[in-house]
Amino acid sequence: MQDILPAQKQIFRLIEDTVRDVLAAYGYLEVGLPQIEQTRLFQRSVGENTDIVEKEMYTFDDRNGDSLTLRPEGTAGCVRFAEENGLLYNQIQRLWYSGAMFRYERPQKGRYRQFEQIGAECFGMPGPDIDAELLLLNARIWRRLGLDGEISLELNSLGSPEARNQYESKLVDYLQTYKTDLDEDSQRRLESNPLRILDSKIDRTRDILKGAPLLSEFLDDDSREHFETLCGLLEDIGVAYRINPTIVRGLDYYNRTVFEWVTDSLGAQGTVCAGGRYDGLVEQLGGRSTPGVGFAMGLDRLALMLAEQQELDSKVDVYLVSQGDAARAGALKLAEMLRDQLPGTNVLVHCGGGKFKAQLKKADISGAQLAVILGEDEMSSGSVGVKSLRISGEQVEINQSELVAWCSEYFSKEKVVG
Ligand code: ATP
Ligand code: MG
């Protein structure tokens, strides 16, 4: 689990602000979801035999003996939320949420045990138009973040659950003949979750997979039409994509469209956003049959991509220094006044005492434009010293009551100069 330093946090904030803006522009509504759900929810949705449920969940009994889990992903909780709050029946919803997810994985660059996602889920829309809209929305986010040159779209269709099962048994037949040559994980998955083998990163297994039957040959007609229409829409609108038949996703609830947005710039952790359709999930969790489609983007990976481009922007405009008890109180008070009357101005008060010289050095390091100086003399005469730290280095004494107007004028002039 990571500690997020200020420079990094600023990048997270930039991503969140951008994504929030874009989601609003497409009419998506934000919801708040709990970080803990009943363990059963994930077993029933993500699937018992997936990596996530088998070995990555933080699960514990609460004081009542109920098994709870720190959410490893957001879709299951969002479906539960939408169903319990009556948002699904005969309705169309475009929802989004953000927050931490938890998975017990091997930590490495771009892979953490607590990570941030922004997810969106759409309910009640069965056609490929909403799939296309989600991808357009993603593409707009990459453009807004200046990452569009580095992130590309990979698409696949898993077809109906029946088509998928049929394919799965053909795949198992094929792989059985090479069983002993497969890596250990894949041998295990041959029993538990064979589709996931397609996604193996092991060279020898990948070689064997080259001769495997293709999922696309097993697609049912409706799924094929859905997929072809989606591809057509993307071509019409000008969203570039590549069909990647090995994209199967690590969660059981997907059907039809699945996609990943990938980059070469993060090594093995190359997927920054992933999602797809889960038309059976609502019903599977006890609701009325409702189509669903969504995505989740990993903010930690996007932040790594942006980290190279950004510098920490810690903007201080005014830095107040003081000496003596009365002046210390006076400085806190003047700072409040500046914040009240000049909104948008960032004011830092030197706390912890020290000589004026040392305090002014801190003021300089802070990057502030102005230092406001308050000693015992100033307190008794009702005045204040103001020093321009960047332009002239000049210091003037003014009346305390003039400080706001003085600063306001200084900053407006500076803007003209700047
Ligand atoms: P991967 O194949 O990289 O393990 P995943 O298929 O498990 O990803 P999803 O469950 O689809 O990932 O989650 C969506 C996105 O969340 C991923 O594309 C990734 O950007 C991010 N993500 C997933 N797991 C982690 C993690 N452990 N640390 C950081 N980001 C993650
Ligand atoms: Mg994973």
GROMACS .gro file of C-alpha atoms and ligand atoms in nm:
model
  450
    1MET     CA    1   0.000   0.000   0.000
    2GLN     CA    2   0.143   0.328  -0.108
    3ASP     CA    3   0.203   0.655   0.069
    4ILE     CA    4   0.112   0.931  -0.173
    5LEU     CA    5   0.348   1.230  -0.157
    6PRO     CA    6   0.225   1.583  -0.235
    7ALA     CA    7   0.362   1.594  -0.591
    8GLN     CA    8   0.194   1.265  -0.667
    9LYS     CA    9  -0.131   1.364  -0.497
   10GLN     CA   10  -0.144   1.671  -0.716
   11ILE     CA   11  -0.133   1.450  -1.023
   12PHE     CA   12  -0.408   1.226  -0.886
   13ARG     CA   13  -0.617   1.538  -0.828
   14LEU     CA   14  -0.556   1.659  -1.182
   15ILE     CA   15  -0.667   1.324  -1.323
   16GLU     CA   16  -0.976   1.315  -1.100
   17ASP     CA   17  -1.075   1.670  -1.194
   18THR     CA   18  -1.036   1.592  -1.564
   19VAL     CA   19  -1.229   1.267  -1.547
   20ARG     CA   20  -1.507   1.425  -1.339
   21ASP     CA   21  -1.541   1.702  -1.597
   22VAL     CA   22  -1.559   1.463  -1.890
   23LEU     CA   23  -1.808   1.232  -1.715
   24ALA     CA   24  -2.032   1.531  -1.646
   25ALA     CA   25  -2.015   1.628  -2.012
   26TYR     CA   26  -2.165   1.286  -2.100
   27GLY     CA   27  -2.439   1.306  -1.836
   28TYR     CA   28  -2.297   1.053  -1.590
   29LEU     CA   29  -2.401   1.092  -1.224
   30GLU     CA   30  -2.162   1.034  -0.935
   31VAL     CA   31  -2.253   0.789  -0.659
   32GLY     CA   32  -2.087   0.698  -0.329
   33LEU     CA   33  -2.028   0.329  -0.263
   34PRO     CA   34  -1.901   0.160   0.053
   35GLN     CA   35  -1.547   0.025   0.056
   36ILE     CA   36  -1.657  -0.293   0.233
   37GLU     CA   37  -1.914  -0.540   0.106
   38GLN     CA   38  -2.023  -0.887   0.205
   39THR     CA   39  -1.773  -1.143   0.080
   40ARG     CA   40  -2.055  -1.334  -0.084
   41LEU     CA   41  -2.118  -1.049  -0.327
   42PHE     CA   42  -1.776  -1.092  -0.489
   43GLN     CA   43  -1.792  -1.471  -0.482
   44ARG     CA   44  -2.121  -1.458  -0.672
   45SER     CA   45  -2.023  -1.190  -0.925
   46VAL     CA   46  -1.649  -1.182  -0.988
   47GLY     CA   47  -1.648  -1.563  -0.961
   48GLU     CA   48  -1.510  -1.825  -0.720
   49ASN     CA   49  -1.239  -1.941  -0.960
   50THR     CA   50  -1.096  -1.604  -1.053
   51ASP     CA   51  -0.758  -1.486  -0.925
   52ILE     CA   52  -0.928  -1.203  -0.742
   53VAL     CA   53  -1.159  -1.421  -0.534
   54GLU     CA   54  -0.922  -1.715  -0.502
   55LYS     CA   55  -0.622  -1.532  -0.369
   56GLU     CA   56  -0.638  -1.153  -0.379
   57MET     CA   57  -0.918  -1.044  -0.146
   58TYR     CA   58  -0.879  -0.888   0.197
   59THR     CA   59  -1.149  -1.080   0.378
   60PHE     CA   60  -1.229  -1.076   0.749
   61ASP     CA   61  -1.507  -1.157   0.992
   62ASP     CA   62  -1.661  -0.859   1.167
   63ARG     CA   63  -1.763  -0.864   1.534
   64ASN     CA   64  -2.088  -1.026   1.439
   65GLY     CA   65  -1.912  -1.310   1.256
   66ASP     CA   66  -2.020  -1.189   0.909
   67SER     CA   67  -1.761  -1.235   0.637
   68LEU     CA   68  -1.675  -0.898   0.483
   69THR     CA   69  -1.427  -0.797   0.213
   70LEU     CA   70  -1.245  -0.475   0.126
   71ARG     CA   71  -1.375  -0.423  -0.227
   72PRO     CA   72  -1.132  -0.552  -0.492
   73GLU     CA   73  -1.333  -0.384  -0.771
   74GLY     CA   74  -1.635  -0.159  -0.808
   75THR     CA   75  -1.882  -0.318  -1.049
   76ALA     CA   76  -2.027  -0.576  -0.810
   77GLY     CA   77  -2.088  -0.313  -0.541
   78CYS     CA   78  -2.240  -0.073  -0.793
   79VAL     CA   79  -2.483  -0.339  -0.915
   80ARG     CA   80  -2.581  -0.418  -0.556
   81PHE     CA   81  -2.622  -0.046  -0.488
   82ALA     CA   82  -2.833   0.018  -0.798
   83GLU     CA   83  -3.057  -0.281  -0.729
   84GLU     CA   84  -3.109  -0.204  -0.359
   85ASN     CA   85  -3.187   0.160  -0.430
   86GLY     CA   86  -3.440   0.082  -0.700
   87LEU     CA   87  -3.240   0.239  -0.983
   88LEU     CA   88  -3.262  -0.046  -1.230
   89TYR     CA   89  -3.613  -0.155  -1.317
   90ASN     CA   90  -3.734   0.010  -1.639
   91GLN     CA   91  -3.469   0.276  -1.610
   92ILE     CA   92  -3.160   0.396  -1.784
   93GLN     CA   93  -2.865   0.489  -1.566
   94ARG     CA   94  -2.518   0.623  -1.630
   95LEU     CA   95  -2.333   0.617  -1.296
   96TRP     CA   96  -1.977   0.667  -1.181
   97TYR     CA   97  -1.775   0.640  -0.863
   98SER     CA   98  -1.417   0.674  -0.747
   99GLY     CA   99  -1.208   0.542  -0.465
  100ALA     CA  100  -0.969   0.283  -0.333
  101MET     CA  101  -0.975  -0.084  -0.429
  102PHE     CA  102  -0.781  -0.356  -0.247
  103ARG     CA  103  -0.612  -0.668  -0.384
  104TYR     CA  104  -0.347  -0.887  -0.228
  105GLU     CA  105  -0.110  -0.886  -0.527
  106ARG     CA  106   0.266  -0.885  -0.562
  107PRO     CA  107   0.345  -0.513  -0.538
  108GLN     CA  108   0.554  -0.361  -0.818
  109LYS     CA  109   0.555  -0.047  -1.029
  110GLY     CA  110   0.194   0.015  -1.129
  111ARG     CA  111   0.062  -0.270  -0.915
  112TYR     CA  112  -0.030  -0.204  -0.554
  113ARG     CA  113  -0.241  -0.360  -0.282
  114GLN     CA  114  -0.445  -0.044  -0.243
  115PHE     CA  115  -0.504   0.146  -0.565
  116GLU     CA  116  -0.740   0.411  -0.695
  117GLN     CA  117  -1.000   0.356  -0.961
  118ILE     CA  118  -1.263   0.565  -1.129
  119GLY     CA  119  -1.538   0.343  -1.260
  120ALA     CA  120  -1.850   0.401  -1.465
  121GLU     CA  121  -2.144   0.164  -1.504
  122CYS     CA  122  -2.436   0.199  -1.743
  123PHE     CA  123  -2.761   0.009  -1.694
  124GLY     CA  124  -3.061  -0.059  -1.913
  125MET     CA  125  -2.897  -0.015  -2.254
  126PRO     CA  126  -2.846  -0.335  -2.454
  127GLY     CA  127  -2.709  -0.193  -2.783
  128PRO     CA  128  -2.359  -0.123  -2.907
  129ASP     CA  129  -2.422   0.254  -2.908
  130ILE     CA  130  -2.356   0.283  -2.535
  131ASP     CA  131  -2.044   0.067  -2.571
  132ALA     CA  132  -1.923   0.317  -2.831
  133GLU     CA  133  -2.011   0.612  -2.608
  134LEU     CA  134  -1.805   0.471  -2.321
  135LEU     CA  135  -1.505   0.434  -2.550
  136LEU     CA  136  -1.549   0.787  -2.686
  137LEU     CA  137  -1.562   0.913  -2.330
  138ASN     CA  138  -1.239   0.727  -2.246
  139ALA     CA  139  -1.072   0.864  -2.559
  140ARG     CA  140  -1.171   1.218  -2.461
  141ILE     CA  141  -1.012   1.170  -2.119
  142TRP     CA  142  -0.681   1.061  -2.275
  143ARG     CA  143  -0.689   1.365  -2.503
  144ARG     CA  144  -0.762   1.599  -2.212
  145LEU     CA  145  -0.472   1.449  -2.016
  146GLY     CA  146  -0.243   1.475  -2.318
  147LEU     CA  147  -0.195   1.098  -2.317
  148ASP     CA  148  -0.382   1.011  -2.637
  149GLY     CA  149  -0.060   0.942  -2.826
  150GLU     CA  150   0.046   0.682  -2.571
  151ILE     CA  151  -0.273   0.487  -2.506
  152SER     CA  152  -0.447   0.260  -2.755
  153LEU     CA  153  -0.765   0.057  -2.759
  154GLU     CA  154  -0.787  -0.322  -2.780
  155LEU     CA  155  -1.127  -0.483  -2.830
  156ASN     CA  156  -1.275  -0.829  -2.824
  157SER     CA  157  -1.612  -0.999  -2.792
  158LEU     CA  158  -1.675  -1.287  -2.555
  159GLY     CA  159  -2.015  -1.366  -2.706
  160SER     CA  160  -2.302  -1.516  -2.511
  161PRO     CA  161  -2.239  -1.732  -2.203
  162GLU     CA  162  -2.338  -2.037  -2.412
  163ALA     CA  163  -2.093  -1.953  -2.692
  164ARG     CA  164  -1.827  -1.888  -2.433
  165ASN     CA  165  -1.886  -2.225  -2.263
  166GLN     CA  166  -1.877  -2.405  -2.594
  167TYR     CA  167  -1.551  -2.238  -2.679
  168GLU     CA  168  -1.412  -2.308  -2.336
  169SER     CA  169  -1.454  -2.683  -2.377
  170LYS     CA  170  -1.288  -2.673  -2.723
  171LEU     CA  171  -1.001  -2.475  -2.577
  172VAL     CA  172  -0.960  -2.724  -2.292
  173ASP     CA  173  -0.956  -3.015  -2.542
  174TYR     CA  174  -0.680  -2.844  -2.737
  175LEU     CA  175  -0.472  -2.747  -2.433
  176GLN     CA  176  -0.501  -3.090  -2.269
  177THR     CA  177  -0.272  -3.232  -2.538
  178TYR     CA  178   0.001  -2.984  -2.429
  179LYS     CA  179  -0.080  -2.995  -2.061
  180THR     CA  180   0.267  -3.078  -1.928
  181ASP     CA  181   0.424  -2.800  -2.139
  182LEU     CA  182   0.200  -2.531  -1.992
  183ASP     CA  183   0.322  -2.314  -1.703
  184GLU     CA  184   0.202  -2.409  -1.357
  185ASP     CA  185  -0.063  -2.137  -1.331
  186SER     CA  186  -0.210  -2.232  -1.665
  187GLN     CA  187  -0.220  -2.601  -1.571
  188ARG     CA  188  -0.421  -2.507  -1.265
  189ARG     CA  189  -0.648  -2.282  -1.472
  190LEU     CA  190  -0.714  -2.564  -1.713
  191GLU     CA  191  -0.938  -2.701  -1.436
  192SER     CA  192  -1.060  -2.379  -1.275
  193ASN     CA  193  -1.074  -2.097  -1.532
  194PRO     CA  194  -0.943  -2.202  -1.876
  195LEU     CA  195  -1.025  -1.876  -2.058
  196ARG     CA  196  -0.775  -1.694  -1.840
  197ILE     CA  197  -0.496  -1.901  -1.996
  198LEU     CA  198  -0.539  -1.691  -2.313
  199ASP     CA  199  -0.411  -1.398  -2.114
  200SER     CA  200  -0.091  -1.577  -1.999
  201LYS     CA  201   0.233  -1.379  -2.019
  202ILE     CA  202   0.455  -1.693  -2.026
  203ASP     CA  203   0.634  -1.740  -2.361
  204ARG     CA  204   0.602  -2.118  -2.384
  205THR     CA  205   0.230  -2.101  -2.306
  206ARG     CA  206   0.186  -1.821  -2.559
  207ASP     CA  207   0.351  -2.036  -2.826
  208ILE     CA  208   0.110  -2.319  -2.755
  209LEU     CA  209  -0.180  -2.075  -2.771
  210LYS     CA  210  -0.088  -1.977  -3.126
  211GLY     CA  211  -0.247  -2.301  -3.247
  212ALA     CA  212  -0.553  -2.280  -3.022
  213PRO     CA  213  -0.908  -2.239  -3.156
  214LEU     CA  214  -1.029  -1.877  -3.165
  215LEU     CA  215  -1.315  -1.746  -2.957
  216SER     CA  216  -1.435  -1.541  -3.255
  217GLU     CA  217  -1.521  -1.862  -3.441
  218PHE     CA  218  -1.773  -1.952  -3.172
  219LEU     CA  219  -1.960  -1.622  -3.144
  220ASP     CA  220  -2.339  -1.648  -3.162
  221ASP     CA  221  -2.506  -1.442  -3.436
  222ASP     CA  222  -2.645  -1.171  -3.207
  223SER     CA  223  -2.309  -1.116  -3.042
  224ARG     CA  224  -2.136  -1.108  -3.378
  225GLU     CA  225  -2.378  -0.842  -3.501
  226HIS     CA  226  -2.337  -0.641  -3.180
  227PHE     CA  227  -1.960  -0.650  -3.219
  228GLU     CA  228  -1.963  -0.562  -3.589
  229THR     CA  229  -2.195  -0.268  -3.528
  230LEU     CA  230  -1.971  -0.143  -3.248
  231CYS     CA  231  -1.663  -0.165  -3.471
  232GLY     CA  232  -1.855   0.018  -3.746
  233LEU     CA  233  -1.955   0.297  -3.506
  234LEU     CA  234  -1.597   0.341  -3.390
  235GLU     CA  235  -1.475   0.359  -3.749
  236ASP     CA  236  -1.745   0.613  -3.842
  237ILE     CA  237  -1.658   0.838  -3.552
  238GLY     CA  238  -1.286   0.788  -3.589
  239VAL     CA  239  -1.180   0.594  -3.279
  240ALA     CA  240  -0.882   0.374  -3.361
  241TYR     CA  241  -0.888   0.022  -3.222
  242ARG     CA  242  -0.727  -0.317  -3.263
  243ILE     CA  243  -0.914  -0.645  -3.224
  244ASN     CA  244  -0.723  -0.859  -2.976
  245PRO     CA  245  -0.870  -1.209  -2.952
  246THR     CA  246  -0.680  -1.288  -2.631
  247ILE     CA  247  -0.858  -1.025  -2.422
  248VAL     CA  248  -1.082  -1.223  -2.186
  249ARG     CA  249  -1.066  -1.014  -1.863
  250GLY     CA  250  -1.009  -1.162  -1.523
  251LEU     CA  251  -1.366  -1.146  -1.398
  252ASP     CA  252  -1.642  -1.395  -1.471
  253TYR     CA  253  -1.931  -1.159  -1.528
  254TYR     CA  254  -1.837  -1.026  -1.872
  255ASN     CA  255  -2.013  -1.112  -2.198
  256ARG     CA  256  -1.996  -0.966  -2.549
  257THR     CA  257  -1.782  -0.651  -2.565
  258VAL     CA  258  -1.462  -0.645  -2.361
  259PHE     CA  259  -1.188  -0.386  -2.399
  260GLU     CA  260  -0.860  -0.264  -2.259
  261TRP     CA  261  -0.680   0.065  -2.307
  262VAL     CA  262  -0.311  -0.016  -2.308
  263THR     CA  263   0.023   0.163  -2.313
  264ASP     CA  264   0.381   0.053  -2.378
  265SER     CA  265   0.520   0.302  -2.131
  266LEU     CA  266   0.453   0.109  -1.808
  267GLY     CA  267   0.619  -0.227  -1.871
  268ALA     CA  268   0.411  -0.527  -1.766
  269GLN     CA  269   0.143  -0.309  -1.599
  270GLY     CA  270   0.030  -0.174  -1.936
  271THR     CA  271  -0.349  -0.165  -1.896
  272VAL     CA  272  -0.472   0.171  -1.771
  273CYS     CA  273  -0.844   0.117  -1.820
  274ALA     CA  274  -1.055  -0.188  -1.884
  275GLY     CA  275  -1.415  -0.290  -1.904
  276GLY     CA  276  -1.695  -0.446  -2.096
  277ARG     CA  277  -2.049  -0.569  -2.099
  278TYR     CA  278  -2.207  -0.776  -1.819
  279ASP     CA  279  -2.565  -0.832  -1.930
  280GLY     CA  280  -2.624  -1.126  -1.698
  281LEU     CA  281  -2.486  -0.983  -1.377
  282VAL     CA  282  -2.790  -0.802  -1.238
  283GLU     CA  283  -3.004  -1.112  -1.274
  284GLN     CA  284  -2.729  -1.332  -1.136
  285LEU     CA  285  -2.728  -1.118  -0.822
  286GLY     CA  286  -3.102  -1.153  -0.779
  287GLY     CA  287  -3.240  -0.857  -0.977
  288ARG     CA  288  -3.449  -0.847  -1.293
  289SER     CA  289  -3.256  -0.905  -1.614
  290THR     CA  290  -3.089  -0.570  -1.695
  291PRO     CA  291  -2.810  -0.509  -1.944
  292GLY     CA  292  -2.497  -0.345  -1.809
  293VAL     CA  293  -2.168  -0.214  -1.941
  294GLY     CA  294  -1.886  -0.021  -1.777
  295PHE     CA  295  -1.519   0.046  -1.729
  296ALA     CA  296  -1.267   0.102  -1.452
  297MET     CA  297  -0.955   0.309  -1.495
  298GLY     CA  298  -0.651   0.276  -1.273
  299LEU     CA  299  -0.544   0.620  -1.154
  300ASP     CA  300  -0.211   0.498  -1.016
  301ARG     CA  301  -0.097   0.390  -1.361
  302LEU     CA  302  -0.221   0.709  -1.527
  303ALA     CA  303  -0.040   0.906  -1.258
  304LEU     CA  304   0.283   0.723  -1.338
  305MET     CA  305   0.241   0.820  -1.702
  306LEU     CA  306   0.183   1.184  -1.613
  307ALA     CA  307   0.454   1.204  -1.347
  308GLU     CA  308   0.726   1.259  -1.606
  309GLN     CA  309   0.545   1.560  -1.750
  310GLN     CA  310   0.448   1.749  -1.435
  311GLU     CA  311   0.632   1.960  -1.184
  312LEU     CA  312   0.503   2.020  -0.833
  313ASP     CA  313   0.299   2.333  -0.837
  314SER     CA  314   0.289   2.454  -0.474
  315LYS     CA  315   0.174   2.808  -0.513
  316VAL     CA  316   0.220   3.046  -0.222
  317ASP     CA  317   0.138   3.411  -0.290
  318VAL     CA  318   0.190   3.577   0.047
  319TYR     CA  319   0.412   3.463   0.333
  320LEU     CA  320   0.366   3.625   0.673
  321VAL     CA  321   0.653   3.651   0.921
  322SER     CA  322   0.631   3.786   1.274
  323GLN     CA  323   0.821   3.834   1.598
  324GLY     CA  324   0.675   3.866   1.948
  325ASP     CA  325   0.350   3.734   2.095
  326ALA     CA  326   0.132   4.024   1.985
  327ALA     CA  327   0.269   4.015   1.630
  328ARG     CA  328   0.220   3.637   1.612
  329ALA     CA  329  -0.151   3.681   1.683
  330GLY     CA  330  -0.155   3.981   1.446
  331ALA     CA  331  -0.007   3.773   1.163
  332LEU     CA  332  -0.268   3.498   1.201
  333LYS     CA  333  -0.538   3.766   1.197
  334LEU     CA  334  -0.403   3.950   0.891
  335ALA     CA  335  -0.373   3.619   0.707
  336GLU     CA  336  -0.741   3.543   0.778
  337MET     CA  337  -0.830   3.886   0.643
  338LEU     CA  338  -0.632   3.829   0.322
  339ARG     CA  339  -0.798   3.489   0.267
  340ASP     CA  340  -1.143   3.643   0.332
  341GLN     CA  341  -1.100   3.939   0.103
  342LEU     CA  342  -0.874   3.806  -0.170
  343PRO     CA  343  -1.016   3.461  -0.249
  344GLY     CA  344  -0.780   3.259  -0.464
  345THR     CA  345  -0.476   3.407  -0.290
  346ASN     CA  346  -0.271   3.143  -0.109
  347VAL     CA  347  -0.140   3.268   0.223
  348LEU     CA  348   0.117   3.093   0.437
  349VAL     CA  349   0.183   3.202   0.796
  350HIS     CA  350   0.525   3.128   0.938
  351CYS     CA  351   0.468   2.922   1.252
  352GLY     CA  352   0.730   2.821   1.508
  353GLY     CA  353   0.914   3.151   1.561
  354GLY     CA  354   1.279   3.218   1.483
  355LYS     CA  355   1.476   3.525   1.377
  356PHE     CA  356   1.335   3.748   1.102
  357LYS     CA  357   1.628   3.663   0.879
  358ALA     CA  358   1.561   3.289   0.903
  359GLN     CA  359   1.188   3.341   0.853
  360LEU     CA  360   1.244   3.553   0.543
  361LYS     CA  361   1.467   3.284   0.402
  362LYS     CA  362   1.176   3.041   0.439
  363ALA     CA  363   0.952   3.298   0.271
  364ASP     CA  364   1.191   3.308  -0.022
  365ILE     CA  365   1.209   2.929  -0.050
  366SER     CA  366   0.829   2.906  -0.043
  367GLY     CA  367   0.815   3.079  -0.380
  368ALA     CA  368   0.584   3.352  -0.245
  369GLN     CA  369   0.566   3.685  -0.427
  370LEU     CA  370   0.529   3.893  -0.114
  371ALA     CA  371   0.651   3.871   0.244
  372VAL     CA  372   0.441   4.052   0.503
  373ILE     CA  373   0.649   4.148   0.807
  374LEU     CA  374   0.507   4.214   1.150
  375GLY     CA  375   0.725   4.300   1.453
  376GLU     CA  376   0.664   4.476   1.783
  377ASP     CA  377   0.717   4.821   1.625
  378GLU     CA  378   0.462   4.752   1.354
  379MET     CA  379   0.214   4.623   1.611
  380SER     CA  380   0.238   4.938   1.818
  381SER     CA  381   0.209   5.172   1.518
  382GLY     CA  382  -0.061   4.968   1.338
  383SER     CA  383   0.163   4.927   1.034
  384VAL     CA  384   0.309   4.635   0.845
  385GLY     CA  385   0.615   4.577   0.626
  386VAL     CA  386   0.563   4.439   0.276
  387LYS     CA  387   0.855   4.306   0.080
  388SER     CA  388   0.846   4.216  -0.288
  389LEU     CA  389   1.044   3.894  -0.301
  390ARG     CA  390   1.057   3.838  -0.676
  391ILE     CA  391   1.052   4.163  -0.867
  392SER     CA  392   1.229   4.450  -0.686
  393GLY     CA  393   1.324   4.314  -0.343
  394GLU     CA  394   1.195   4.649  -0.220
  395GLN     CA  395   1.029   4.683   0.120
  396VAL     CA  396   0.761   4.938   0.214
  397GLU     CA  397   0.581   5.017   0.535
  398ILE     CA  398   0.206   5.061   0.499
  399ASN     CA  399  -0.090   5.087   0.729
  400GLN     CA  400  -0.235   4.747   0.827
  401SER     CA  401  -0.576   4.862   0.705
  402GLU     CA  402  -0.428   4.917   0.358
  403LEU     CA  403  -0.276   4.569   0.327
  404VAL     CA  404  -0.560   4.405   0.135
  405ALA     CA  405  -0.585   4.686  -0.119
  406TRP     CA  406  -0.207   4.699  -0.155
  407CYS     CA  407  -0.176   4.325  -0.221
  408SER     CA  408  -0.472   4.327  -0.454
  409GLU     CA  409  -0.317   4.604  -0.664
  410TYR     CA  410   0.023   4.439  -0.659
  411PHE     CA  411  -0.117   4.108  -0.790
  412SER     CA  412  -0.328   4.271  -1.059
  413LYS     CA  413  -0.022   4.466  -1.187
  414GLU     CA  414   0.187   4.155  -1.170
  415LYS     CA  415  -0.069   3.977  -1.385
  416VAL     CA  416  -0.043   4.248  -1.649
  417VAL     CA  417   0.337   4.224  -1.640
  418GLY     CA  418   0.327   3.842  -1.636
  419ATP     P1  419  -0.410  -0.645  -1.460
  419ATP     O1  420  -0.427  -0.734  -1.577
  419ATP     O2  421  -0.308  -0.536  -1.481
  419ATP     O3  422  -0.392  -0.720  -1.331
  419ATP     P2  423  -0.691  -0.633  -1.408
  419ATP     O4  424  -0.748  -0.697  -1.528
  419ATP     O5  425  -0.676  -0.713  -1.286
  419ATP     O6  426  -0.548  -0.567  -1.445
  419ATP     P3  427  -0.922  -0.464  -1.365
  419ATP     O7  428  -0.980  -0.545  -1.259
  419ATP     O8  429  -0.985  -0.466  -1.498
  419ATP     O9  430  -0.765  -0.498  -1.379
  419ATP    O10  431  -0.909  -0.314  -1.315
  419ATP     C1  432  -0.914  -0.201  -1.403
  419ATP     C2  433  -0.788  -0.120  -1.395
  419ATP    O11  434  -0.749  -0.097  -1.261
  419ATP     C3  435  -0.666  -0.186  -1.455
  419ATP    O12  436  -0.665  -0.170  -1.593
  419ATP     C4  437  -0.554  -0.112  -1.388
  419ATP    O13  438  -0.532   0.013  -1.451
  419ATP     C5  439  -0.608  -0.088  -1.252
  419ATP     N1  440  -0.557  -0.190  -1.158
  419ATP     C6  441  -0.598  -0.317  -1.140
  419ATP     N2  442  -0.528  -0.378  -1.044
  419ATP     C7  443  -0.437  -0.286  -0.999
  419ATP     C8  444  -0.336  -0.286  -0.898
  419ATP     N3  445  -0.314  -0.393  -0.822
  419ATP     N4  446  -0.262  -0.174  -0.880
  419ATP     C9  447  -0.284  -0.063  -0.955
  419ATP     N5  448  -0.378  -0.056  -1.051
  419ATP    C10  449  -0.455  -0.166  -1.073
  420MG      MG  450  -0.517  -0.818  -1.203
   0.00000   0.00000   0.00000
